[in-house]
């Protein structure tokens, strides 16, 4: 009987270790699964962000007063620096329209915004996760049709126009 009891006790001990190992593996798998689910929920709930900054720009005017408007061109060149700070795989900004308007003055009565120019960007901006992307934009606009002549003259004669704002609108899409 003693021998039989000894075998039973040792086999019971080995089964207890097996149960403990199974419990440890199951706990680790559960913790990993919960961590993956929490990370996915955090990424899904994070707002879609794309930071755009105007990094630099230049405006050149080919204005000759005696030429009819087709001979006068306004050349815009600027750099848009896009940053994807979110945890999303990529953020793409498509069908982008650039609108240049006069900034509202500081007077108490809000005046309607005067459109300086409006044009579409030729390429979409796609930015991978946690990276920055620079888009160089070069556009030529016709005076009088695309840009009012008072801005063309001011750019040509004074070399600048103060109080102009740039607004970008488009479709923002993300990939997880």
Short mmCIF file of N, CA, C and O in Angstrom, two decimals, residues 46-159:
data_model
loop_
_atom_site.label_atom_id
_atom_site.label_comp_id
_atom_site.label_asym_id
_atom_site.label_seq_id
_atom_site.Cartn_x
_atom_site.Cartn_y
_atom_site.Cartn_z
N UNK A 46 -8.22 57.37 -31.77
CA UNK A 46 -7.34 58.52 -31.95
C UNK A 46 -7.84 59.35 -33.12
O UNK A 46 -8.21 58.82 -34.15
N UNK A 47 -7.87 60.67 -32.96
CA UNK A 47 -8.39 61.50 -34.06
C UNK A 47 -7.47 61.45 -35.27
O UNK A 47 -6.26 61.30 -35.15
N UNK A 48 -8.10 61.55 -36.44
CA UNK A 48 -7.33 61.60 -37.68
C UNK A 48 -6.68 62.97 -37.76
O UNK A 48 -7.37 63.98 -37.74
N UNK A 49 -5.37 63.00 -37.83
CA UNK A 49 -4.66 64.27 -37.87
C UNK A 49 -3.69 64.30 -39.02
O UNK A 49 -3.05 63.31 -39.34
N UNK A 50 -3.62 65.46 -39.62
CA UNK A 50 -2.58 65.74 -40.60
C UNK A 50 -2.20 67.18 -40.37
O UNK A 50 -3.02 68.08 -40.50
N UNK A 51 -0.98 67.40 -39.95
CA UNK A 51 -0.51 68.76 -39.72
C UNK A 51 0.11 69.29 -41.00
O UNK A 51 0.99 68.65 -41.58
N UNK A 52 -0.35 70.45 -41.44
CA UNK A 52 0.21 71.09 -42.63
C UNK A 52 0.78 72.44 -42.24
O UNK A 52 0.14 73.21 -41.52
N UNK A 53 1.99 72.70 -42.69
CA UNK A 53 2.64 73.98 -42.43
C UNK A 53 3.17 74.53 -43.75
O UNK A 53 3.65 73.78 -44.60
N UNK A 54 3.08 75.83 -43.87
CA UNK A 54 3.66 76.50 -45.03
C UNK A 54 5.12 76.75 -44.70
O UNK A 54 5.45 77.56 -43.83
N UNK A 55 6.01 76.01 -45.37
CA UNK A 55 7.43 76.05 -45.02
C UNK A 55 8.17 77.19 -45.70
O UNK A 55 9.18 77.66 -45.21
N UNK A 56 7.71 77.64 -46.81
CA UNK A 56 8.38 78.73 -47.51
C UNK A 56 7.67 78.98 -48.81
O UNK A 56 6.91 78.15 -49.30
N UNK A 57 7.88 80.14 -49.38
CA UNK A 57 7.19 80.42 -50.62
C UNK A 57 7.79 81.61 -51.35
O UNK A 57 8.57 82.38 -50.80
N UNK A 58 7.40 81.72 -52.61
CA UNK A 58 7.88 82.81 -53.45
C UNK A 58 6.80 83.12 -54.47
O UNK A 58 6.16 82.22 -55.00
N UNK A 59 6.60 84.40 -54.72
CA UNK A 59 5.64 84.83 -55.74
C UNK A 59 6.39 85.66 -56.76
O UNK A 59 7.09 86.60 -56.41
N UNK A 60 6.26 85.29 -58.01
CA UNK A 60 6.87 86.06 -59.08
C UNK A 60 5.79 86.53 -60.04
O UNK A 60 4.86 85.79 -60.35
N UNK A 61 5.91 87.76 -60.51
CA UNK A 61 4.91 88.32 -61.41
C UNK A 61 5.57 88.76 -62.69
O UNK A 61 6.54 89.50 -62.67
N UNK A 62 5.05 88.26 -63.80
CA UNK A 62 5.47 88.74 -65.10
C UNK A 62 4.41 89.72 -65.58
O UNK A 62 3.51 89.33 -66.31
N UNK A 63 4.51 90.97 -65.17
CA UNK A 63 3.47 91.96 -65.46
C UNK A 63 4.03 93.04 -66.37
O UNK A 63 5.02 93.70 -66.06
N UNK A 64 3.39 93.20 -67.48
CA UNK A 64 3.74 94.28 -68.41
C UNK A 64 2.45 95.05 -68.66
O UNK A 64 1.49 94.50 -69.22
N UNK A 65 2.36 96.33 -68.24
CA UNK A 65 1.10 97.07 -68.32
C UNK A 65 0.53 97.16 -69.73
O UNK A 65 -0.69 97.20 -69.90
N UNK A 66 1.37 97.17 -70.74
CA UNK A 66 0.85 97.35 -72.10
C UNK A 66 0.29 96.06 -72.69
O UNK A 66 -0.44 96.09 -73.67
N UNK A 67 0.64 94.90 -72.10
CA UNK A 67 0.16 93.63 -72.64
C UNK A 67 -1.26 93.35 -72.19
O UNK A 67 -1.64 93.70 -71.08
N UNK A 68 -2.04 92.69 -73.02
CA UNK A 68 -3.36 92.25 -72.56
C UNK A 68 -3.18 91.15 -71.51
O UNK A 68 -2.11 90.55 -71.42
N UNK A 69 -4.21 90.86 -70.73
CA UNK A 69 -4.08 89.90 -69.64
C UNK A 69 -3.46 88.56 -69.97
O UNK A 69 -2.74 88.02 -69.13
N UNK A 70 -3.63 87.96 -71.14
CA UNK A 70 -2.96 86.67 -71.33
C UNK A 70 -1.44 86.75 -71.22
O UNK A 70 -0.79 85.75 -70.98
N UNK A 71 -0.86 87.92 -71.40
CA UNK A 71 0.59 88.04 -71.31
C UNK A 71 1.10 88.20 -69.89
O UNK A 71 2.29 88.11 -69.64
N UNK A 72 0.21 88.46 -68.94
CA UNK A 72 0.61 88.67 -67.55
C UNK A 72 0.35 87.41 -66.74
O UNK A 72 -0.76 86.91 -66.68
N UNK A 73 1.41 86.90 -66.11
CA UNK A 73 1.28 85.68 -65.32
C UNK A 73 1.76 85.92 -63.89
O UNK A 73 2.68 86.70 -63.66
N UNK A 74 1.13 85.22 -62.97
CA UNK A 74 1.56 85.21 -61.57
C UNK A 74 2.05 83.80 -61.28
O UNK A 74 1.31 82.83 -61.46
N UNK A 75 3.30 83.68 -60.88
CA UNK A 75 3.91 82.39 -60.58
C UNK A 75 4.00 82.23 -59.07
O UNK A 75 4.65 83.03 -58.40
N UNK A 76 3.36 81.20 -58.55
CA UNK A 76 3.41 80.90 -57.12
C UNK A 76 4.24 79.64 -56.92
O UNK A 76 4.06 78.65 -57.63
N UNK A 77 5.12 79.70 -55.96
CA UNK A 77 5.89 78.51 -55.58
C UNK A 77 5.93 78.49 -54.06
O UNK A 77 6.35 79.46 -53.43
N UNK A 78 5.46 77.39 -53.48
CA UNK A 78 5.52 77.27 -52.02
C UNK A 78 5.69 75.81 -51.65
O UNK A 78 5.48 74.91 -52.46
N UNK A 79 6.11 75.61 -50.41
CA UNK A 79 6.37 74.27 -49.89
C UNK A 79 5.39 74.01 -48.75
O UNK A 79 5.30 74.79 -47.81
N UNK A 80 4.67 72.91 -48.88
CA UNK A 80 3.78 72.47 -47.80
C UNK A 80 4.47 71.31 -47.08
O UNK A 80 4.82 70.30 -47.71
N UNK A 81 4.66 71.45 -45.80
CA UNK A 81 5.26 70.39 -45.00
C UNK A 81 4.14 69.68 -44.25
O UNK A 81 3.46 70.28 -43.42
N UNK A 82 3.93 68.40 -44.57
CA UNK A 82 2.86 67.61 -43.96
C UNK A 82 3.47 66.63 -42.96
O UNK A 82 4.51 66.04 -43.22
N UNK A 83 2.79 66.47 -41.83
CA UNK A 83 3.27 65.60 -40.77
C UNK A 83 2.12 64.71 -40.32
O UNK A 83 1.00 65.19 -40.15
N UNK A 84 2.39 63.43 -40.11
CA UNK A 84 1.39 62.47 -39.64
C UNK A 84 1.76 62.06 -38.21
O UNK A 84 2.49 61.10 -38.02
N UNK A 85 1.27 62.79 -37.20
CA UNK A 85 1.64 62.46 -35.83
C UNK A 85 0.80 61.33 -35.23
O UNK A 85 1.09 60.87 -34.13
N UNK A 86 -0.22 60.87 -35.93
CA UNK A 86 -1.10 59.84 -35.37
C UNK A 86 -0.47 58.46 -35.50
O UNK A 86 0.55 58.28 -36.14
N UNK A 87 -1.08 57.49 -34.89
CA UNK A 87 -0.60 56.13 -34.95
C UNK A 87 -1.15 55.38 -36.15
O UNK A 87 -0.99 54.17 -36.25
N UNK A 88 -1.78 56.07 -37.05
CA UNK A 88 -2.37 55.42 -38.22
C UNK A 88 -1.28 55.13 -39.26
O UNK A 88 -0.29 55.84 -39.35
N UNK A 89 -1.49 54.07 -40.05
CA UNK A 89 -0.47 53.63 -41.00
C UNK A 89 -0.14 54.72 -42.02
O UNK A 89 1.02 54.95 -42.33
N UNK A 90 -1.15 55.38 -42.55
CA UNK A 90 -0.90 56.49 -43.46
C UNK A 90 -2.11 57.40 -43.49
O UNK A 90 -3.23 56.98 -43.22
N UNK A 91 -1.85 58.65 -43.81
CA UNK A 91 -2.91 59.65 -43.96
C UNK A 91 -2.74 60.26 -45.34
O UNK A 91 -1.63 60.62 -45.74
N UNK A 92 -3.84 60.34 -46.10
CA UNK A 92 -3.77 60.90 -47.44
C UNK A 92 -4.77 62.05 -47.55
O UNK A 92 -5.91 61.94 -47.13
N UNK A 93 -4.29 63.14 -48.12
CA UNK A 93 -5.11 64.32 -48.35
C UNK A 93 -5.26 64.45 -49.86
O UNK A 93 -4.29 64.69 -50.56
N UNK A 94 -6.48 64.26 -50.37
CA UNK A 94 -6.71 64.21 -51.82
C UNK A 94 -7.66 65.32 -52.26
O UNK A 94 -8.36 65.91 -51.44
N UNK A 95 -7.69 65.57 -53.56
CA UNK A 95 -8.54 66.60 -54.16
C UNK A 95 -8.40 67.93 -53.43
O UNK A 95 -9.38 68.54 -53.01
N UNK A 96 -7.17 68.38 -53.30
CA UNK A 96 -6.87 69.58 -52.50
C UNK A 96 -7.11 70.83 -53.33
O UNK A 96 -6.64 70.95 -54.46
N UNK A 97 -7.86 71.76 -52.75
CA UNK A 97 -8.08 73.07 -53.34
C UNK A 97 -7.44 74.11 -52.45
O UNK A 97 -7.65 74.11 -51.24
N UNK A 98 -6.64 74.98 -53.04
CA UNK A 98 -5.98 76.07 -52.31
C UNK A 98 -6.77 77.34 -52.60
O UNK A 98 -7.04 77.66 -53.75
N UNK A 99 -7.13 78.02 -51.53
CA UNK A 99 -7.88 79.27 -51.67
C UNK A 99 -7.10 80.38 -50.96
O UNK A 99 -6.80 80.27 -49.78
N UNK A 100 -6.74 81.41 -51.71
CA UNK A 100 -6.07 82.58 -51.13
C UNK A 100 -7.12 83.68 -51.00
O UNK A 100 -7.77 84.04 -51.98
N UNK A 101 -7.28 84.19 -49.78
CA UNK A 101 -8.26 85.24 -49.53
C UNK A 101 -7.62 86.35 -48.71
O UNK A 101 -6.59 86.14 -48.05
N UNK A 102 -8.25 87.51 -48.74
CA UNK A 102 -7.79 88.61 -47.90
C UNK A 102 -8.15 88.28 -46.46
O UNK A 102 -9.26 87.84 -46.17
N UNK A 103 -7.21 88.54 -45.57
CA UNK A 103 -7.47 88.32 -44.15
C UNK A 103 -8.45 89.39 -43.67
O UNK A 103 -8.36 90.54 -44.09
N UNK A 104 -9.38 89.02 -42.79
CA UNK A 104 -10.30 90.03 -42.28
C UNK A 104 -9.55 91.08 -41.47
O UNK A 104 -8.61 90.77 -40.74
N UNK A 105 -9.96 92.31 -41.64
CA UNK A 105 -9.30 93.39 -40.89
C UNK A 105 -9.76 93.36 -39.45
O UNK A 105 -10.72 92.70 -39.09
N UNK A 106 -9.09 94.12 -38.62
CA UNK A 106 -9.40 94.12 -37.19
C UNK A 106 -10.57 95.03 -36.84
O UNK A 106 -10.83 95.28 -35.68
N UNK A 107 -11.27 95.54 -37.84
CA UNK A 107 -12.41 96.41 -37.56
C UNK A 107 -13.56 95.61 -36.99
O UNK A 107 -13.63 94.39 -37.11
N UNK A 108 -14.49 96.31 -36.36
CA UNK A 108 -15.59 95.63 -35.67
C UNK A 108 -16.59 95.02 -36.63
O UNK A 108 -17.22 94.03 -36.33
N UNK A 109 -16.79 95.61 -37.80
CA UNK A 109 -17.75 95.05 -38.75
C UNK A 109 -17.04 94.05 -39.66
O UNK A 109 -16.09 94.38 -40.35
N UNK A 110 -17.48 92.78 -39.64
CA UNK A 110 -16.83 91.78 -40.49
C UNK A 110 -17.16 92.01 -41.96
O UNK A 110 -18.31 92.04 -42.36
N UNK A 111 -16.13 92.21 -42.75
CA UNK A 111 -16.30 92.41 -44.19
C UNK A 111 -16.25 91.06 -44.89
O UNK A 111 -15.58 90.13 -44.42
N UNK A 112 -16.93 90.91 -46.00
CA UNK A 112 -16.83 89.64 -46.73
C UNK A 112 -15.41 89.44 -47.25
O UNK A 112 -14.74 90.38 -47.63
N UNK A 113 -14.98 88.18 -47.23
CA UNK A 113 -13.62 87.88 -47.69
C UNK A 113 -13.52 88.08 -49.20
O UNK A 113 -14.39 87.67 -49.96
N UNK A 114 -12.45 88.73 -49.62
CA UNK A 114 -12.20 88.92 -51.05
C UNK A 114 -11.29 87.79 -51.52
O UNK A 114 -10.24 87.52 -50.92
N UNK A 115 -11.69 87.13 -52.58
CA UNK A 115 -10.90 86.02 -53.12
C UNK A 115 -9.74 86.59 -53.93
O UNK A 115 -9.93 87.40 -54.82
N UNK A 116 -8.56 86.15 -53.59
CA UNK A 116 -7.38 86.53 -54.35
C UNK A 116 -7.16 85.52 -55.47
O UNK A 116 -6.99 85.89 -56.63
N UNK A 117 -7.16 84.24 -55.12
CA UNK A 117 -6.97 83.18 -56.13
C UNK A 117 -7.48 81.87 -55.56
O UNK A 117 -7.56 81.68 -54.34
N UNK A 118 -7.80 80.96 -56.46
CA UNK A 118 -8.22 79.62 -56.07
C UNK A 118 -7.75 78.65 -57.15
O UNK A 118 -7.94 78.89 -58.33
N UNK A 119 -7.11 77.56 -56.72
CA UNK A 119 -6.61 76.57 -57.67
C UNK A 119 -6.47 75.23 -56.97
O UNK A 119 -6.42 75.15 -55.74
N UNK A 120 -6.43 74.18 -57.75
CA UNK A 120 -6.26 72.83 -57.21
C UNK A 120 -4.81 72.40 -57.26
O UNK A 120 -4.07 72.79 -58.16
N UNK A 121 -4.42 71.59 -56.29
CA UNK A 121 -3.06 71.04 -56.29
C UNK A 121 -3.01 69.86 -57.26
O UNK A 121 -3.94 69.05 -57.31
N UNK A 122 -1.95 69.76 -58.04
CA UNK A 122 -1.88 68.68 -59.03
C UNK A 122 -1.73 67.29 -58.42
O UNK A 122 -2.14 66.31 -59.01
N UNK A 123 -1.15 67.20 -57.22
CA UNK A 123 -0.90 65.89 -56.62
C UNK A 123 -1.51 65.81 -55.23
O UNK A 123 -1.60 66.81 -54.52
N UNK A 124 -1.88 64.60 -54.83
CA UNK A 124 -2.36 64.36 -53.48
C UNK A 124 -1.17 64.30 -52.53
O UNK A 124 -0.03 64.07 -52.96
N UNK A 125 -1.43 64.47 -51.25
CA UNK A 125 -0.37 64.39 -50.24
C UNK A 125 -0.62 63.13 -49.42
O UNK A 125 -1.63 63.02 -48.73
N UNK A 126 0.30 62.17 -49.50
CA UNK A 126 0.22 60.94 -48.72
C UNK A 126 1.40 60.91 -47.75
O UNK A 126 2.55 61.09 -48.16
N UNK A 127 1.10 60.68 -46.48
CA UNK A 127 2.14 60.72 -45.44
C UNK A 127 2.07 59.43 -44.63
O UNK A 127 1.06 59.14 -44.00
N UNK A 128 3.16 58.63 -44.63
CA UNK A 128 3.19 57.42 -43.80
C UNK A 128 3.23 57.76 -42.31
O UNK A 128 3.45 58.91 -41.92
N UNK A 129 3.07 56.74 -41.49
CA UNK A 129 3.00 56.90 -40.04
C UNK A 129 4.26 57.53 -39.46
O UNK A 129 5.37 57.15 -39.81
N UNK A 130 4.06 58.50 -38.58
CA UNK A 130 5.12 59.15 -37.82
C UNK A 130 6.22 59.74 -38.70
O UNK A 130 7.39 59.75 -38.33
N UNK A 131 5.86 60.22 -39.88
CA UNK A 131 6.85 60.83 -40.77
C UNK A 131 6.36 62.17 -41.27
O UNK A 131 5.20 62.53 -41.09
N UNK A 132 7.26 62.88 -41.92
CA UNK A 132 6.92 64.17 -42.54
C UNK A 132 7.14 64.06 -44.04
O UNK A 132 7.95 63.26 -44.51
N UNK A 133 6.42 64.87 -44.77
CA UNK A 133 6.49 64.86 -46.23
C UNK A 133 6.44 66.30 -46.72
O UNK A 133 5.65 67.09 -46.21
N UNK A 134 7.29 66.65 -47.67
CA UNK A 134 7.27 68.00 -48.23
C UNK A 134 6.72 67.94 -49.65
O UNK A 134 7.18 67.14 -50.47
N UNK A 135 5.75 68.79 -49.91
CA UNK A 135 5.17 68.89 -51.25
C UNK A 135 5.52 70.26 -51.80
O UNK A 135 5.19 71.28 -51.20
N UNK A 136 6.23 70.28 -52.91
CA UNK A 136 6.59 71.54 -53.56
C UNK A 136 5.51 71.84 -54.60
O UNK A 136 5.24 71.02 -55.48
N UNK A 137 4.89 73.00 -54.45
CA UNK A 137 3.79 73.38 -55.33
C UNK A 137 4.23 74.55 -56.19
O UNK A 137 4.71 75.56 -55.68
N UNK A 138 4.11 74.39 -57.51
CA UNK A 138 4.41 75.47 -58.45
C UNK A 138 3.19 75.66 -59.35
O UNK A 138 2.75 74.71 -59.98
N UNK A 139 2.66 76.87 -59.34
CA UNK A 139 1.44 77.16 -60.09
C UNK A 139 1.64 78.47 -60.84
O UNK A 139 2.21 79.42 -60.31
N UNK A 140 1.17 78.52 -62.07
CA UNK A 140 1.13 79.77 -62.84
C UNK A 140 -0.32 80.14 -63.07
O UNK A 140 -1.10 79.33 -63.57
N UNK A 141 -0.68 81.35 -62.69
CA UNK A 141 -2.05 81.83 -62.82
C UNK A 141 -2.08 83.02 -63.76
O UNK A 141 -1.15 83.82 -63.77
N UNK A 142 -3.14 83.14 -64.52
CA UNK A 142 -3.28 84.28 -65.42
C UNK A 142 -3.86 85.47 -64.69
O UNK A 142 -4.81 85.33 -63.92
N UNK A 143 -3.28 86.62 -64.95
CA UNK A 143 -3.78 87.84 -64.34
C UNK A 143 -5.16 88.15 -64.90
O UNK A 143 -5.47 87.83 -66.03
N UNK A 144 -5.95 88.75 -64.11
CA UNK A 144 -7.32 89.18 -64.41
C UNK A 144 -8.30 88.01 -64.39
O UNK A 144 -9.37 88.13 -63.86
N UNK A 145 -7.93 86.86 -64.96
CA UNK A 145 -8.83 85.70 -64.92
C UNK A 145 -8.73 84.98 -63.59
O UNK A 145 -9.73 84.69 -62.96
N UNK A 146 -7.51 84.65 -63.17
CA UNK A 146 -7.31 83.89 -61.94
C UNK A 146 -6.97 84.78 -60.75
O UNK A 146 -7.28 84.43 -59.61
N UNK A 147 -6.30 85.88 -60.99
CA UNK A 147 -5.87 86.79 -59.92
C UNK A 147 -6.32 88.20 -60.31
O UNK A 147 -6.02 88.66 -61.42
N UNK A 148 -7.03 88.90 -59.41
CA UNK A 148 -7.44 90.28 -59.74
C UNK A 148 -6.22 91.17 -60.03
O UNK A 148 -5.16 91.02 -59.41
N UNK A 149 -6.39 92.09 -60.96
CA UNK A 149 -5.28 92.94 -61.40
C UNK A 149 -4.70 93.80 -60.27
O UNK A 149 -3.51 94.09 -60.28
N UNK A 150 -5.51 94.17 -59.30
CA UNK A 150 -4.95 95.01 -58.23
C UNK A 150 -3.88 94.25 -57.44
O UNK A 150 -2.90 94.84 -57.00
N UNK A 151 -4.02 92.93 -57.31
CA UNK A 151 -2.99 92.15 -56.64
C UNK A 151 -1.78 91.98 -57.54
O UNK A 151 -0.64 92.00 -57.07
N UNK A 152 -2.01 91.82 -58.83
CA UNK A 152 -0.89 91.68 -59.77
C UNK A 152 -0.06 92.95 -59.76
O UNK A 152 1.17 92.91 -59.68
N UNK A 153 -0.72 94.11 -59.83
CA UNK A 153 0.01 95.38 -59.80
C UNK A 153 0.76 95.55 -58.48
O UNK A 153 1.90 95.98 -58.46
N UNK A 154 0.08 95.21 -57.37
CA UNK A 154 0.73 95.36 -56.05
C UNK A 154 1.94 94.45 -55.94
O UNK A 154 2.99 94.85 -55.42
N UNK A 155 1.84 93.24 -56.45
CA UNK A 155 2.97 92.32 -56.41
C UNK A 155 4.11 92.81 -57.29
O UNK A 155 5.28 92.68 -56.94
N UNK A 156 3.78 93.37 -58.43
CA UNK A 156 4.81 93.83 -59.35
C UNK A 156 5.46 95.12 -58.87
O UNK A 156 6.68 95.24 -58.89
N UNK A 157 4.67 96.05 -58.41
CA UNK A 157 5.21 97.37 -58.04
C UNK A 157 5.79 97.41 -56.64
O UNK A 157 6.81 98.02 -56.39
N UNK A 158 5.11 96.77 -55.69
CA UNK A 158 5.52 96.86 -54.29
C UNK A 158 6.24 95.60 -53.83
O UNK A 158 6.85 95.58 -52.78
N UNK A 159 6.19 94.55 -54.60
CA UNK A 159 6.82 93.26 -54.29
C UNK A 159 6.19 92.57 -53.09
O UNK A 159 6.86 91.87 -52.35
#
